[in-house]
CSV table of C-alpha atoms in Angstrom, one decimal:
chain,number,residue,atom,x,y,z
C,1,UNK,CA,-16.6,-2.4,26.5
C,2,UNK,CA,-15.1,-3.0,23.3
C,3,UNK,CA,-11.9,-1.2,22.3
C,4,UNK,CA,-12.7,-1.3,18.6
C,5,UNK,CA,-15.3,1.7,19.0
C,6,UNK,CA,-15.3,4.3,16.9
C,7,UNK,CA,-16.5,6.5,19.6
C,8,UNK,CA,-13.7,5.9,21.7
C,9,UNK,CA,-11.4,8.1,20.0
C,10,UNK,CA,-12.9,9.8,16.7
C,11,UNK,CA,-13.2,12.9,17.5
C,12,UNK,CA,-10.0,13.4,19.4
C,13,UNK,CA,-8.1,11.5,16.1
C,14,UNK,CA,-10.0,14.4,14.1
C,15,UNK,CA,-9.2,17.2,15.9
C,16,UNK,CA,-5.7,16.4,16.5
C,17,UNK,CA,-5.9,16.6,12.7
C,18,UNK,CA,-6.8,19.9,12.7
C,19,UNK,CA,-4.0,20.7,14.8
C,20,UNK,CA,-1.6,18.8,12.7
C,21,UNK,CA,-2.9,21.4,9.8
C,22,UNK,CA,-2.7,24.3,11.5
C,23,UNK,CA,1.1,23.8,11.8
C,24,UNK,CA,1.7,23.1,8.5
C,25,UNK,CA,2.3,25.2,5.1
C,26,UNK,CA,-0.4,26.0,2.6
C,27,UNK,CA,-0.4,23.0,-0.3
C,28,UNK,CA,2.3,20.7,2.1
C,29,UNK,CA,3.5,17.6,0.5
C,30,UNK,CA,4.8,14.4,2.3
C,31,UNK,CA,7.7,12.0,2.4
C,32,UNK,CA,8.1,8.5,4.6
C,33,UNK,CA,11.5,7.2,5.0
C,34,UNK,CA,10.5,3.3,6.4
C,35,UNK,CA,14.0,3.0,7.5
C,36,UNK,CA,13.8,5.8,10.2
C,37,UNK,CA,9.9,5.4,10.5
C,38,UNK,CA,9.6,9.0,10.1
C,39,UNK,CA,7.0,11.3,7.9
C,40,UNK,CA,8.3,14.6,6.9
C,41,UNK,CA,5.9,17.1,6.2
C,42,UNK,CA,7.6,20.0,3.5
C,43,UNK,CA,6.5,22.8,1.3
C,44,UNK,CA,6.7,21.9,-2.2
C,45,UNK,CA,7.6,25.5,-3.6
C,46,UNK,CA,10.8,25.5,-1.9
C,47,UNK,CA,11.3,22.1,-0.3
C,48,UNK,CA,11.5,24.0,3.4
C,49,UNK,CA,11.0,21.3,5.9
C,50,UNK,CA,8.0,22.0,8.1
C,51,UNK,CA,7.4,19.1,10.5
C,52,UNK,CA,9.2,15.7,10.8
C,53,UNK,CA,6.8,13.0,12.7
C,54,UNK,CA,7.6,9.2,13.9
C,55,UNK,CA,4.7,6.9,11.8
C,56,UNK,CA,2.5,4.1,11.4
C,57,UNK,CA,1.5,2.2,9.0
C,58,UNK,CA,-1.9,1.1,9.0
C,59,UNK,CA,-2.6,-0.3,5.4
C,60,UNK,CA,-2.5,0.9,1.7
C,61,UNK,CA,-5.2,1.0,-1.0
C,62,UNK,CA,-4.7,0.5,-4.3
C,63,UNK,CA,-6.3,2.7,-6.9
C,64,UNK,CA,-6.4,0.3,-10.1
C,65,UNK,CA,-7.8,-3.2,-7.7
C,66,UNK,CA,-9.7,-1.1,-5.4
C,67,UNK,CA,-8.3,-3.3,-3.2
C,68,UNK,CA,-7.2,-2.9,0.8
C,69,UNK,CA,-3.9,-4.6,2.3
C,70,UNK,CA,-2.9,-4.6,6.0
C,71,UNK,CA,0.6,-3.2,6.4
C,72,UNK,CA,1.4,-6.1,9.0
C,73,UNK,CA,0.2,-8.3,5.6
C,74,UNK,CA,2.4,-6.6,3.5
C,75,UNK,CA,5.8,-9.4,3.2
C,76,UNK,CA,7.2,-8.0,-0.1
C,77,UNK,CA,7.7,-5.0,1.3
C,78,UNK,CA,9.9,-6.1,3.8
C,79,UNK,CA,8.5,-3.3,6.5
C,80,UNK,CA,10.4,-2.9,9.6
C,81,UNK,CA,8.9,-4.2,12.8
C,82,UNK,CA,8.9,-0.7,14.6
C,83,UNK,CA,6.7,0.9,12.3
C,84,UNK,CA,3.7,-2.1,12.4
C,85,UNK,CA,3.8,-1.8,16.5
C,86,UNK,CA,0.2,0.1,16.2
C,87,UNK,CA,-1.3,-2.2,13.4
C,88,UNK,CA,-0.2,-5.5,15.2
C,89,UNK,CA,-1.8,-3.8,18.2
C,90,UNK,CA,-4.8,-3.2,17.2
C,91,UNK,CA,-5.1,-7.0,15.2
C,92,UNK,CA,-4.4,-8.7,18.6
C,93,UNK,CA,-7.1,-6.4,20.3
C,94,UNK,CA,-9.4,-7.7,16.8
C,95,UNK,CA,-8.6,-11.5,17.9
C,96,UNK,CA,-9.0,-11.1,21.5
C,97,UNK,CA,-12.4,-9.8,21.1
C,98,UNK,CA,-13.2,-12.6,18.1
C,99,UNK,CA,-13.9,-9.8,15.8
C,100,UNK,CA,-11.9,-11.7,12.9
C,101,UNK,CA,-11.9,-11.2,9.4
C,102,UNK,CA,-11.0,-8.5,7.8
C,103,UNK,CA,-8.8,-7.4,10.9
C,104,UNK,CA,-7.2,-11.1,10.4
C,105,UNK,CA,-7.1,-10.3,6.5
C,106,UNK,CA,-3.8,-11.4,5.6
C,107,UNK,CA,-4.4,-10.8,1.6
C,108,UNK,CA,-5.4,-8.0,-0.6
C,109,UNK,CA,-9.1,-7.6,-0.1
C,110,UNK,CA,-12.3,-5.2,-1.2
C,111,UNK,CA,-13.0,-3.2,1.3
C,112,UNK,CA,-16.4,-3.8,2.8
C,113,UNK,CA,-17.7,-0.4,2.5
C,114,UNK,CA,-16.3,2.8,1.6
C,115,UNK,CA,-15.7,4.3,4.8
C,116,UNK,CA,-13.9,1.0,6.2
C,117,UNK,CA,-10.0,2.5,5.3
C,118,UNK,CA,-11.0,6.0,7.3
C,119,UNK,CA,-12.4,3.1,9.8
C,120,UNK,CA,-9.8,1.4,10.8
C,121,UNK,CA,-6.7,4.5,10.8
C,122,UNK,CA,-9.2,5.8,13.5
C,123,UNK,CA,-9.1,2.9,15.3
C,124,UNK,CA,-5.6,1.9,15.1
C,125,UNK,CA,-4.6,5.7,16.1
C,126,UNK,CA,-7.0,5.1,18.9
C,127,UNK,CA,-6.0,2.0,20.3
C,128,UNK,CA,-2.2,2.9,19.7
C,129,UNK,CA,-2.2,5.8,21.6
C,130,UNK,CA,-1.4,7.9,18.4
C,131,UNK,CA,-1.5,11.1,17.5
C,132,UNK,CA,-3.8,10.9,14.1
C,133,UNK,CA,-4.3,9.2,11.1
C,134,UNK,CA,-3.6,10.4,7.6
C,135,UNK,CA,-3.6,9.8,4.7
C,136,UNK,CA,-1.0,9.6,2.1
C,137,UNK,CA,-2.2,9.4,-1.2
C,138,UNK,CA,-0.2,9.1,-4.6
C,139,UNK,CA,-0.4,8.2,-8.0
C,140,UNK,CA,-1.0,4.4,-7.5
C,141,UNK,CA,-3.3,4.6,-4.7
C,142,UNK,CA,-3.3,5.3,-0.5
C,143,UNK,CA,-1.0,4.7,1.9
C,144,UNK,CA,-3.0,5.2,5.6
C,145,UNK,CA,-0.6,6.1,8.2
C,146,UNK,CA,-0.7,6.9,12.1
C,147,UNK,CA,1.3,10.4,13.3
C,148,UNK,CA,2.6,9.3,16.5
C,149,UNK,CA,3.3,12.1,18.2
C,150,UNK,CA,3.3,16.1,16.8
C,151,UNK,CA,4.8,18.3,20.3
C,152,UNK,CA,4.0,21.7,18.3
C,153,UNK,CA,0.5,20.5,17.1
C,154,UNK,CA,-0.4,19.1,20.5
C,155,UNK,CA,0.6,22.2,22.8
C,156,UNK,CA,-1.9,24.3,20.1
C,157,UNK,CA,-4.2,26.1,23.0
C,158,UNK,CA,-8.1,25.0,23.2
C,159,UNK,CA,-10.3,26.3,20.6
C,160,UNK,CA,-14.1,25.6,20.6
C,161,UNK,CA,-14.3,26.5,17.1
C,162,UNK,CA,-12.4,23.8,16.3
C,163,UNK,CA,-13.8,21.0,18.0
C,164,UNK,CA,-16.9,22.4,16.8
C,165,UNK,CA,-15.2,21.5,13.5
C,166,UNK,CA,-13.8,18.7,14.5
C,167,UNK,CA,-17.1,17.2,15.5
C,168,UNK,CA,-19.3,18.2,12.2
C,169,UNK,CA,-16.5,17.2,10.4
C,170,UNK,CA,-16.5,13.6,12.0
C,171,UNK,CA,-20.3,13.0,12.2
C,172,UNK,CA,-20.4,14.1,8.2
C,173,UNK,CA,-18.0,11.4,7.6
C,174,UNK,CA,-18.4,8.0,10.0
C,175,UNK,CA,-21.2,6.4,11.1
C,176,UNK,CA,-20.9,5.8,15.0
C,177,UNK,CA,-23.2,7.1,18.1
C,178,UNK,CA,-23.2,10.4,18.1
C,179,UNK,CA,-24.1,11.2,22.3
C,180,UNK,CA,-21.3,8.2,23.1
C,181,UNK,CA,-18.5,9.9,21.5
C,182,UNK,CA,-19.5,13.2,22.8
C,183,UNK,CA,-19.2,11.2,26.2
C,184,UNK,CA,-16.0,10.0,25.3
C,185,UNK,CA,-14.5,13.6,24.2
C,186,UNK,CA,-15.9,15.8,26.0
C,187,UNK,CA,-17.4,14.1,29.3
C,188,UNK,CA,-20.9,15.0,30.6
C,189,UNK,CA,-22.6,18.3,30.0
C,190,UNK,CA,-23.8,20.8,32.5
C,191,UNK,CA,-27.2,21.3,33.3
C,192,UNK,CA,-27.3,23.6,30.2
C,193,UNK,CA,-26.1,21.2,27.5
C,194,UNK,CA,-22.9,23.1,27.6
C,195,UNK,CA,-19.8,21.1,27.5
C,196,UNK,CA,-16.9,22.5,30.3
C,197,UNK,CA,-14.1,23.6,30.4
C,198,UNK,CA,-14.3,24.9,26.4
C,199,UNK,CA,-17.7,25.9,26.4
C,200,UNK,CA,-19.5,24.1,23.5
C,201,UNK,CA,-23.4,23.7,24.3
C,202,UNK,CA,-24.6,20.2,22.0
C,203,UNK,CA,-28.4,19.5,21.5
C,204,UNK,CA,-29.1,15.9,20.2
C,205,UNK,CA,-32.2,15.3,18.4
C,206,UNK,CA,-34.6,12.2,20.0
C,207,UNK,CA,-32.0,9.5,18.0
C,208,UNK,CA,-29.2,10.4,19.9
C,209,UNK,CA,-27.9,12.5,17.1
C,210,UNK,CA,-26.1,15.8,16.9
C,211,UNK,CA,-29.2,18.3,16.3
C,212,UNK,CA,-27.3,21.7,17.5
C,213,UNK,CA,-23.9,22.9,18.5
C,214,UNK,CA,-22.5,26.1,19.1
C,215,UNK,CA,-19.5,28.2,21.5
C,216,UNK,CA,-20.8,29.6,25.0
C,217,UNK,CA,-19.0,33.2,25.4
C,218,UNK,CA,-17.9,33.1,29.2
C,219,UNK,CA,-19.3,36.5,31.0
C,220,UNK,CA,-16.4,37.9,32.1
C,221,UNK,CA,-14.6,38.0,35.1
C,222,UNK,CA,-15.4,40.6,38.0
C,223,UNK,CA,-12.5,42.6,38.6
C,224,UNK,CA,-10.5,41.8,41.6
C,225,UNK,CA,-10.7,44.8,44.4
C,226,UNK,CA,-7.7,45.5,46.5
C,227,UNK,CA,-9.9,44.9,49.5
C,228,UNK,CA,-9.8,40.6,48.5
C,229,UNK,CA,-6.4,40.6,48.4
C,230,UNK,CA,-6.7,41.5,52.2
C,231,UNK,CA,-9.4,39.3,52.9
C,232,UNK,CA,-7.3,36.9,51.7
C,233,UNK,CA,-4.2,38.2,53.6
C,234,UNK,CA,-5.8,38.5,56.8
C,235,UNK,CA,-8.4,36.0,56.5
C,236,UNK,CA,-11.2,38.4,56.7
């Protein structure tokens, strides 16, 4: 199976998002430092540092060409080596399945479509092992980036509700097989379409396609009696 599936890993990279968020200050603004291959995540209003984050680079965009440039692409820049690990990664997976061009792309090029940039920061998150993508933007265009690891935003507990959002959010955005990627997130569903342990029941339509989703309230657990502590004591 092909490593360069979207369904592999989108909706992990875009709940791990919403974890990244839910960590960080209202209105948060960004800085890279290349050098140390760190993002730093800050409140404007008072410059307070919220989150500092190893990074990727995946690729910039810019605004006045419309045009797309692979970081690993990028010589003038002079980008150290660390900070292309995913990138490189994911253009040696490109070239040992023969996908090619534009993951071989070593010039500034149109994007194919309009969804290709969200594309491929997916995919290099996924096949690096990253945390999430994101997105960088400024005056002059986009620069797409990889979080490689976020502790506090990873040890967030579960939350149905937002891999509920998570999920519309994703299927509103990319095209990719809808019933694969639940697969690949959330394993196979009980008998009752209902997705355990986080109980989140998904109905797809007869293409395959998210028709229906929605949290399963657990009933809740029987009280334990003072008489199974003793079966359990004495075996009875």
């Amino acid at each position: 199976m092909s490593a360069l599936r979207l369904e592999n890993y989108v909706f992990a990279q875009v709940e791990n998002q919403f974890r990244l968020y839910e960590i960080l200050p209202e209105g948060f603004a960004w800085h890279i430092d290349m050098d140390a291959e760190q993002i730093t995540f800050y409140d404007p209003a008072n410059r307070e540092i919220a989150l500092k984050c190893p990074v990727q680079l995946v690729g910039s965009k810019a605004s006045e060409e419309q045009t797309f440039l692979w970081a690993w692409a990028n010589a003038e820049s002079n980008l150290p080596n660390a900070i292309l690990e995913y990138v490189r990664k994911l253009k040696a997976v490109a070239e040992a399945e023969g996908a090619g061009e534009p993951f071989t792309n070593d010039w500034a090029f149109a994007p194919p479509h309009d969804k290709f940039e969200m594309e491929m920061s997916v995919l290099c998150a996924g096949v690096g092992g990253g945390f999430c993508p994101y997105a960088c933007g400024y005056d002059g265009g986009v620069i797409y980036t990889v979080v490689e690891i976020a502790p506090k935003a990873k040890a967030l507990p579960p939350d149905p509700l937002r891999t509920i959002r998570a999920i519309t959010t994703a299927i509103s955005a990319l095209p990719f097989n809808h019933k694969e990627a639940v697969r690949a997130y959330l394993g196979d569903s009980d008998t009752d379409g209902v997705y355990r342990p986080l109980g989140i029941k998904i109905a797809f339509d007869d293409q395959g396609r998210i028709g229906e989703m929605s949290a399963v309230l657990e009933p809740p657990k029987k009280p334990a009696s003072p008489l199974d502590a003793l079966k359990r004591l004495w075996g009875g």
